[in-house]
Amino acid sequence: MTPSDAPAPTIEIDGRTIGPGRPMYVVAEMSGNHNQDFDRAVRQIEVAKEAGADAVKIQTYTPDTITIDSDREHFRIEGTSWDGRNLYELYGEAYTPWEWHPRLKSVADEIGLTLFSTPFDDSAVDFLEEIGVSAYKVASFEIVDLPLIRRIARTGKPTIISTGMSTLAEIAEAVETFREAGGGQFALLKTTSAYPAEPDDMHLRTIPHLGSAFGVPSGLSDHTLSLTVPVAAAALGASILEKHYTLARADGGPDSEFSLEPDELKT
């Protein structure tokens, strides 16, 4: 078999095949836009399904598992929509309570929507294994956390890895670590780690390069408010699209400034 005859790389999440030549797999990222209201989080899951998303994604951490309570310079945020805040305060507002996780997964299961999560430490992976998620996401900022990547790989679950801020060498190291730890199915997402990101800064040609360089499905984690950036990504062969969304930007919330509203998500 010549390289051109080889089958296109794919992964499978809950019976849905993802890869070149397949419909784009759309992940609706809830993040902290539930505003600490469980009923709002449930409604967001329903909205994601109504809009046609394939999956909804949450994040699994607490302020104490992800940072420390400090106002020192290295723990304060600059250059984003969260300017002037410290990390502990932001994560306290944005985190999804762990006791919600199994209840939210049940809601998603009932309406036929996949729910999975981004863990930020081993305790989060252990917890997500207990509730039976079918996939994992590695956040851009965690791509250099090789022990975490090993822990996720050992679950054997399909994994989507974002690559914002990382060098090609760092991506290669993460890929090698994942594979050596026994991980099988994974995909890579091009990400521009700006909140919000500007369409001119997206560098979407990275998407086909990631796919060809590592022999996996590739896609885009998009922090713009643009509806044309995802179309361009699809034209360049993106197999996965992740977009933050909210019920209404006017409601506020940690990620509201770069989150789509329901009609935009559906579009």
mmCIF file of C-alpha atoms in Angstrom:
data_model
loop_
_atom_site.group_PDB
_atom_site.id
_atom_site.type_symbol
_atom_site.label_atom_id
_atom_site.label_comp_id
_atom_site.label_asym_id
_atom_site.label_seq_id
_atom_site.Cartn_x
_atom_site.Cartn_y
_atom_site.Cartn_z
ATOM 1 C CA MET A 1 0.000 0.000 0.000
ATOM 2 C CA THR A 2 1.419 3.390 -0.977
ATOM 3 C CA PRO A 3 1.082 6.388 1.390
ATOM 4 C CA SER A 4 -1.606 7.880 -0.858
ATOM 5 C CA ASP A 5 -3.585 4.622 -0.641
ATOM 6 C CA ALA A 6 -3.428 4.469 3.164
ATOM 7 C CA PRO A 7 -6.733 5.032 4.962
ATOM 8 C CA ALA A 8 -7.278 8.509 6.357
ATOM 9 C CA PRO A 9 -6.668 8.703 10.119
ATOM 10 C CA THR A 10 -9.832 8.673 12.196
ATOM 11 C CA ILE A 11 -10.935 8.490 15.803
ATOM 12 C CA GLU A 12 -14.294 7.425 17.204
ATOM 13 C CA ILE A 13 -16.256 9.003 20.073
ATOM 14 C CA ASP A 14 -19.530 7.363 21.110
ATOM 15 C CA GLY A 15 -19.860 5.642 17.749
ATOM 16 C CA ARG A 16 -19.208 8.817 15.743
ATOM 17 C CA THR A 17 -16.264 8.498 13.339
ATOM 18 C CA ILE A 18 -14.185 11.680 13.144
ATOM 19 C CA GLY A 19 -11.602 12.415 10.504
ATOM 20 C CA PRO A 20 -10.938 13.567 6.928
ATOM 21 C CA GLY A 21 -13.901 13.171 4.621
ATOM 22 C CA ARG A 22 -16.349 12.913 7.531
ATOM 23 C CA PRO A 23 -18.746 15.623 8.728
ATOM 24 C CA MET A 24 -17.054 18.063 11.081
ATOM 25 C CA TYR A 25 -17.392 17.081 14.753
ATOM 26 C CA VAL A 26 -18.690 20.145 16.610
ATOM 27 C CA VAL A 27 -17.883 20.521 20.308
ATOM 28 C CA ALA A 28 -19.817 23.170 22.248
ATOM 29 C CA GLU A 29 -17.609 24.390 25.104
ATOM 30 C CA MET A 30 -19.642 25.416 28.154
ATOM 31 C CA SER A 31 -16.626 26.413 30.257
ATOM 32 C CA GLY A 32 -17.699 28.823 33.031
ATOM 33 C CA ASN A 33 -20.702 30.285 31.232
ATOM 34 C CA HIS A 34 -23.106 28.455 33.543
ATOM 35 C CA ASN A 35 -22.464 31.336 35.985
ATOM 36 C CA GLN A 36 -22.654 28.880 38.915
ATOM 37 C CA ASP A 37 -26.321 28.143 38.154
ATOM 38 C CA PHE A 38 -27.077 24.425 37.690
ATOM 39 C CA ASP A 39 -30.344 25.025 35.831
ATOM 40 C CA ARG A 40 -28.527 27.325 33.430
ATOM 41 C CA ALA A 41 -25.932 24.598 32.804
ATOM 42 C CA VAL A 42 -28.736 22.143 32.013
ATOM 43 C CA ARG A 43 -30.266 24.635 29.590
ATOM 44 C CA GLN A 44 -26.876 25.072 27.916
ATOM 45 C CA ILE A 45 -26.710 21.339 27.279
ATOM 46 C CA GLU A 46 -30.180 21.454 25.728
ATOM 47 C CA VAL A 47 -29.178 24.447 23.581
ATOM 48 C CA ALA A 48 -26.092 22.639 22.308
ATOM 49 C CA LYS A 49 -28.248 19.723 21.206
ATOM 50 C CA GLU A 50 -30.826 22.015 19.589
ATOM 51 C CA ALA A 51 -28.063 23.816 17.682
ATOM 52 C CA GLY A 52 -26.787 20.546 16.231
ATOM 53 C CA ALA A 53 -23.548 20.123 18.183
ATOM 54 C CA ASP A 54 -22.136 16.612 18.515
ATOM 55 C CA ALA A 55 -20.781 17.101 22.029
ATOM 56 C CA VAL A 56 -20.729 19.475 24.953
ATOM 57 C CA LYS A 57 -17.531 19.942 26.933
ATOM 58 C CA ILE A 58 -16.983 21.061 30.498
ATOM 59 C CA GLN A 59 -13.806 21.501 32.552
ATOM 60 C CA THR A 60 -12.875 19.584 35.697
ATOM 61 C CA TYR A 61 -10.873 21.425 38.350
ATOM 62 C CA THR A 62 -11.303 23.456 41.496
ATOM 63 C CA PRO A 63 -9.395 26.617 42.380
ATOM 64 C CA ASP A 64 -7.268 24.549 44.776
ATOM 65 C CA THR A 65 -6.431 21.816 42.257
ATOM 66 C CA ILE A 66 -5.305 24.265 39.595
ATOM 67 C CA THR A 67 -3.542 27.163 41.390
ATOM 68 C CA ILE A 68 -2.886 28.772 44.765
ATOM 69 C CA ASP A 69 -4.530 31.791 46.362
ATOM 70 C CA SER A 70 -1.956 34.509 45.731
ATOM 71 C CA ASP A 71 -1.997 38.131 44.576
ATOM 72 C CA ARG A 72 1.649 38.100 43.549
ATOM 73 C CA GLU A 73 2.505 39.217 40.021
ATOM 74 C CA HIS A 74 2.765 35.720 38.530
ATOM 75 C CA PHE A 75 -0.759 34.907 39.687
ATOM 76 C CA ARG A 76 -2.399 38.004 38.205
ATOM 77 C CA ILE A 77 -3.792 38.110 34.671
ATOM 78 C CA GLU A 78 -2.692 40.587 32.016
ATOM 79 C CA GLY A 79 -3.471 41.006 28.322
ATOM 80 C CA THR A 80 -6.887 39.294 28.232
ATOM 81 C CA SER A 81 -10.505 40.082 29.019
ATOM 82 C CA TRP A 82 -9.719 39.041 32.622
ATOM 83 C CA ASP A 83 -7.134 41.807 33.188
ATOM 84 C CA GLY A 84 -6.389 42.639 36.807
ATOM 85 C CA ARG A 85 -7.885 39.496 38.328
ATOM 86 C CA ASN A 86 -5.940 36.813 40.102
ATOM 87 C CA LEU A 87 -6.150 33.229 38.965
ATOM 88 C CA TYR A 88 -7.677 31.845 42.160
ATOM 89 C CA GLU A 89 -10.546 34.330 42.008
ATOM 90 C CA LEU A 90 -11.201 33.645 38.315
ATOM 91 C CA TYR A 91 -11.173 29.874 38.711
ATOM 92 C CA GLY A 92 -13.477 30.150 41.717
ATOM 93 C CA GLU A 93 -16.007 31.875 39.469
ATOM 94 C CA ALA A 94 -15.496 29.677 36.434
ATOM 95 C CA TYR A 95 -15.176 26.127 37.748
ATOM 96 C CA THR A 96 -17.966 23.593 37.288
ATOM 97 C CA PRO A 97 -18.845 22.050 40.675
ATOM 98 C CA TRP A 98 -17.847 18.393 40.665
ATOM 99 C CA GLU A 99 -21.161 17.311 42.158
ATOM 100 C CA TRP A 100 -22.815 18.650 38.984
ATOM 101 C CA HIS A 101 -20.756 16.444 36.660
ATOM 102 C CA PRO A 102 -22.705 13.157 36.889
ATOM 103 C CA ARG A 103 -26.018 15.008 36.798
ATOM 104 C CA LEU A 104 -25.008 16.984 33.713
ATOM 105 C CA LYS A 105 -23.751 13.815 32.031
ATOM 106 C CA SER A 106 -27.128 12.164 32.693
ATOM 107 C CA VAL A 107 -28.917 15.119 31.089
ATOM 108 C CA ALA A 108 -26.658 14.894 28.025
ATOM 109 C CA ASP A 109 -27.039 11.111 27.799
ATOM 110 C CA GLU A 110 -30.824 11.397 27.885
ATOM 111 C CA ILE A 111 -30.915 13.701 24.857
ATOM 112 C CA GLY A 112 -28.242 11.869 22.878
ATOM 113 C CA LEU A 113 -25.403 14.350 23.308
ATOM 114 C CA THR A 114 -21.864 13.319 24.251
ATOM 115 C CA LEU A 115 -20.476 15.071 27.327
ATOM 116 C CA PHE A 116 -16.772 14.967 28.091
ATOM 117 C CA SER A 117 -14.316 17.168 29.932
ATOM 118 C CA THR A 118 -10.901 18.759 30.226
ATOM 119 C CA PRO A 119 -9.150 17.551 33.397
ATOM 120 C CA PHE A 120 -6.288 19.524 34.910
ATOM 121 C CA ASP A 121 -4.786 16.985 37.300
ATOM 122 C CA ASP A 122 -4.823 13.281 38.144
ATOM 123 C CA SER A 123 -7.636 13.640 40.674
ATOM 124 C CA ALA A 124 -9.850 15.065 37.918
ATOM 125 C CA VAL A 125 -9.048 12.144 35.598
ATOM 126 C CA ASP A 126 -9.831 9.668 38.376
ATOM 127 C CA PHE A 127 -13.156 11.385 39.000
ATOM 128 C CA LEU A 128 -14.069 11.488 35.305
ATOM 129 C CA GLU A 129 -13.274 7.788 35.000
ATOM 130 C CA GLU A 130 -15.687 7.128 37.866
ATOM 131 C CA ILE A 131 -18.541 8.847 36.049
ATOM 132 C CA GLY A 132 -17.672 7.195 32.734
ATOM 133 C CA VAL A 133 -16.859 9.943 30.246
ATOM 134 C CA SER A 134 -16.153 8.614 26.762
ATOM 135 C CA ALA A 135 -13.382 11.053 25.761
ATOM 136 C CA TYR A 136 -10.931 13.607 27.106
ATOM 137 C CA LYS A 137 -9.629 17.022 26.100
ATOM 138 C CA VAL A 138 -6.157 18.353 26.915
ATOM 139 C CA ALA A 139 -6.130 22.138 27.208
ATOM 140 C CA SER A 140 -3.497 24.147 25.375
ATOM 141 C CA PHE A 141 -1.865 25.246 28.613
ATOM 142 C CA GLU A 142 -1.538 21.602 29.728
ATOM 143 C CA ILE A 143 0.188 20.226 26.628
ATOM 144 C CA VAL A 144 3.520 20.460 28.476
ATOM 145 C CA ASP A 145 2.105 18.630 31.537
ATOM 146 C CA LEU A 146 3.476 15.267 30.455
ATOM 147 C CA PRO A 147 2.457 13.371 33.633
ATOM 148 C CA LEU A 148 -1.146 14.470 33.030
ATOM 149 C CA ILE A 149 -0.953 13.380 29.397
ATOM 150 C CA ARG A 150 0.359 9.971 30.510
ATOM 151 C CA ARG A 151 -2.506 9.610 32.983
ATOM 152 C CA ILE A 152 -5.092 10.445 30.312
ATOM 153 C CA ALA A 153 -3.441 8.119 27.781
ATOM 154 C CA ARG A 154 -3.633 5.216 30.223
ATOM 155 C CA THR A 155 -7.446 5.480 30.259
ATOM 156 C CA GLY A 156 -7.482 4.306 26.640
ATOM 157 C CA LYS A 157 -10.132 6.911 25.796
ATOM 158 C CA PRO A 158 -10.031 9.031 22.603
ATOM 159 C CA THR A 159 -8.373 12.354 23.378
ATOM 160 C CA ILE A 160 -8.425 15.772 21.739
ATOM 161 C CA ILE A 161 -5.312 17.888 22.377
ATOM 162 C CA SER A 162 -5.194 21.657 21.862
ATOM 163 C CA THR A 163 -1.892 23.203 20.826
ATOM 164 C CA GLY A 164 -2.147 26.937 21.570
ATOM 165 C CA MET A 165 1.171 28.560 22.572
ATOM 166 C CA SER A 166 3.171 25.329 22.050
ATOM 167 C CA THR A 167 6.095 24.889 19.699
ATOM 168 C CA LEU A 168 6.189 22.066 17.178
ATOM 169 C CA ALA A 169 8.767 20.335 19.383
ATOM 170 C CA GLU A 170 6.450 20.551 22.388
ATOM 171 C CA ILE A 171 3.575 19.114 20.366
ATOM 172 C CA ALA A 172 5.819 16.267 19.206
ATOM 173 C CA GLU A 173 6.856 15.564 22.800
ATOM 174 C CA ALA A 174 3.219 15.455 23.916
ATOM 175 C CA VAL A 175 2.304 13.123 21.036
ATOM 176 C CA GLU A 176 5.230 10.813 21.818
ATOM 177 C CA THR A 177 4.323 10.802 25.520
ATOM 178 C CA PHE A 178 0.687 9.979 24.762
ATOM 179 C CA ARG A 179 1.600 7.125 22.439
ATOM 180 C CA GLU A 180 4.296 5.667 24.695
ATOM 181 C CA ALA A 181 1.843 5.631 27.613
ATOM 182 C CA GLY A 182 -0.506 3.427 25.624
ATOM 183 C CA GLY A 183 -2.798 6.102 24.210
ATOM 184 C CA GLY A 184 -4.380 5.225 20.909
ATOM 185 C CA GLN A 185 -6.932 7.520 19.331
ATOM 186 C CA PHE A 186 -6.234 11.236 19.471
ATOM 187 C CA ALA A 187 -6.644 14.412 17.464
ATOM 188 C CA LEU A 188 -4.867 17.775 17.496
ATOM 189 C CA LEU A 189 -6.505 21.193 17.445
ATOM 190 C CA LYS A 190 -4.970 24.400 16.179
ATOM 191 C CA THR A 191 -5.581 27.089 18.808
ATOM 192 C CA THR A 192 -4.773 30.773 19.095
ATOM 193 C CA SER A 193 -4.574 31.358 22.845
ATOM 194 C CA ALA A 194 -6.095 34.822 22.948
ATOM 195 C CA TYR A 195 -9.390 35.597 24.666
ATOM 196 C CA PRO A 196 -10.993 36.729 22.442
ATOM 197 C CA ALA A 197 -8.873 35.934 19.391
ATOM 198 C CA GLU A 198 -8.941 37.981 16.204
ATOM 199 C CA PRO A 199 -9.638 36.235 12.872
ATOM 200 C CA ASP A 200 -6.473 37.757 11.391
ATOM 201 C CA ASP A 201 -4.407 35.921 14.013
ATOM 202 C CA MET A 202 -5.783 32.427 13.434
ATOM 203 C CA HIS A 203 -3.134 31.024 11.018
ATOM 204 C CA LEU A 204 -5.510 28.288 9.873
ATOM 205 C CA ARG A 205 -2.965 26.648 7.564
ATOM 206 C CA THR A 206 -1.611 25.069 10.741
ATOM 207 C CA ILE A 207 -4.649 22.727 10.678
ATOM 208 C CA PRO A 208 -3.627 20.608 7.648
ATOM 209 C CA HIS A 209 0.005 20.776 8.770
ATOM 210 C CA LEU A 210 -0.836 19.241 12.175
ATOM 211 C CA GLY A 211 -2.765 16.460 10.478
ATOM 212 C CA SER A 212 -0.017 15.587 8.022
ATOM 213 C CA ALA A 213 2.845 15.990 10.513
ATOM 214 C CA PHE A 214 1.382 13.597 13.088
ATOM 215 C CA GLY A 215 -0.960 11.398 11.054
ATOM 216 C CA VAL A 216 -4.086 12.227 13.085
ATOM 217 C CA PRO A 217 -7.342 14.121 12.566
ATOM 218 C CA SER A 218 -6.869 17.840 13.099
ATOM 219 C CA GLY A 219 -9.200 20.724 13.755
ATOM 220 C CA LEU A 220 -9.712 24.083 15.409
ATOM 221 C CA SER A 221 -10.418 25.342 18.905
ATOM 222 C CA ASP A 222 -11.780 28.758 18.002
ATOM 223 C CA HIS A 223 -11.832 31.685 20.444
ATOM 224 C CA THR A 224 -13.075 34.212 17.887
ATOM 225 C CA LEU A 225 -16.660 35.381 17.586
ATOM 226 C CA SER A 226 -16.415 34.834 13.844
ATOM 227 C CA LEU A 227 -18.780 32.549 11.949
ATOM 228 C CA THR A 228 -16.541 32.550 8.875
ATOM 229 C CA VAL A 229 -13.377 31.274 10.597
ATOM 230 C CA PRO A 230 -14.975 27.819 11.129
ATOM 231 C CA VAL A 231 -16.040 27.743 7.460
ATOM 232 C CA ALA A 232 -12.464 28.489 6.388
ATOM 233 C CA ALA A 233 -11.207 25.829 8.801
ATOM 234 C CA ALA A 234 -13.573 23.283 7.260
ATOM 235 C CA ALA A 235 -12.344 24.216 3.787
ATOM 236 C CA LEU A 236 -8.804 23.495 4.979
ATOM 237 C CA GLY A 237 -9.799 20.044 6.174
ATOM 238 C CA ALA A 238 -10.639 20.574 9.855
ATOM 239 C CA SER A 239 -12.338 17.477 11.266
ATOM 240 C CA ILE A 240 -13.211 19.016 14.639
ATOM 241 C CA LEU A 241 -14.451 22.441 15.707
ATOM 242 C CA GLU A 242 -14.651 23.600 19.308
ATOM 243 C CA LYS A 243 -16.500 26.827 20.099
ATOM 244 C CA HIS A 244 -17.328 28.452 23.427
ATOM 245 C CA TYR A 245 -20.995 29.292 23.787
ATOM 246 C CA THR A 246 -23.411 30.926 26.217
ATOM 247 C CA LEU A 247 -27.131 31.537 26.496
ATOM 248 C CA ALA A 248 -26.601 35.307 26.108
ATOM 249 C CA ARG A 249 -23.416 37.380 26.152
ATOM 250 C CA ALA A 250 -25.324 40.094 28.020
ATOM 251 C CA ASP A 251 -25.637 37.703 30.965
ATOM 252 C CA GLY A 252 -21.904 38.018 31.582
ATOM 253 C CA GLY A 253 -19.689 35.200 32.748
ATOM 254 C CA PRO A 254 -15.968 34.451 32.552
ATOM 255 C CA ASP A 255 -15.966 33.520 28.857
ATOM 256 C CA SER A 256 -18.929 35.508 27.589
ATOM 257 C CA GLU A 257 -16.826 37.932 25.520
ATOM 258 C CA PHE A 258 -15.673 35.163 23.171
ATOM 259 C CA SER A 259 -18.710 32.865 23.320
ATOM 260 C CA LEU A 260 -21.393 32.359 20.694
ATOM 261 C CA GLU A 261 -25.076 32.808 21.439
ATOM 262 C CA PRO A 262 -27.493 29.949 20.550
ATOM 263 C CA ASP A 263 -28.460 31.238 17.098
ATOM 264 C CA GLU A 264 -24.783 31.774 16.238
ATOM 265 C CA LEU A 265 -23.864 28.295 17.400
ATOM 266 C CA LYS A 266 -26.614 26.855 15.225
ATOM 267 C CA THR A 267 -25.368 28.861 12.235
#
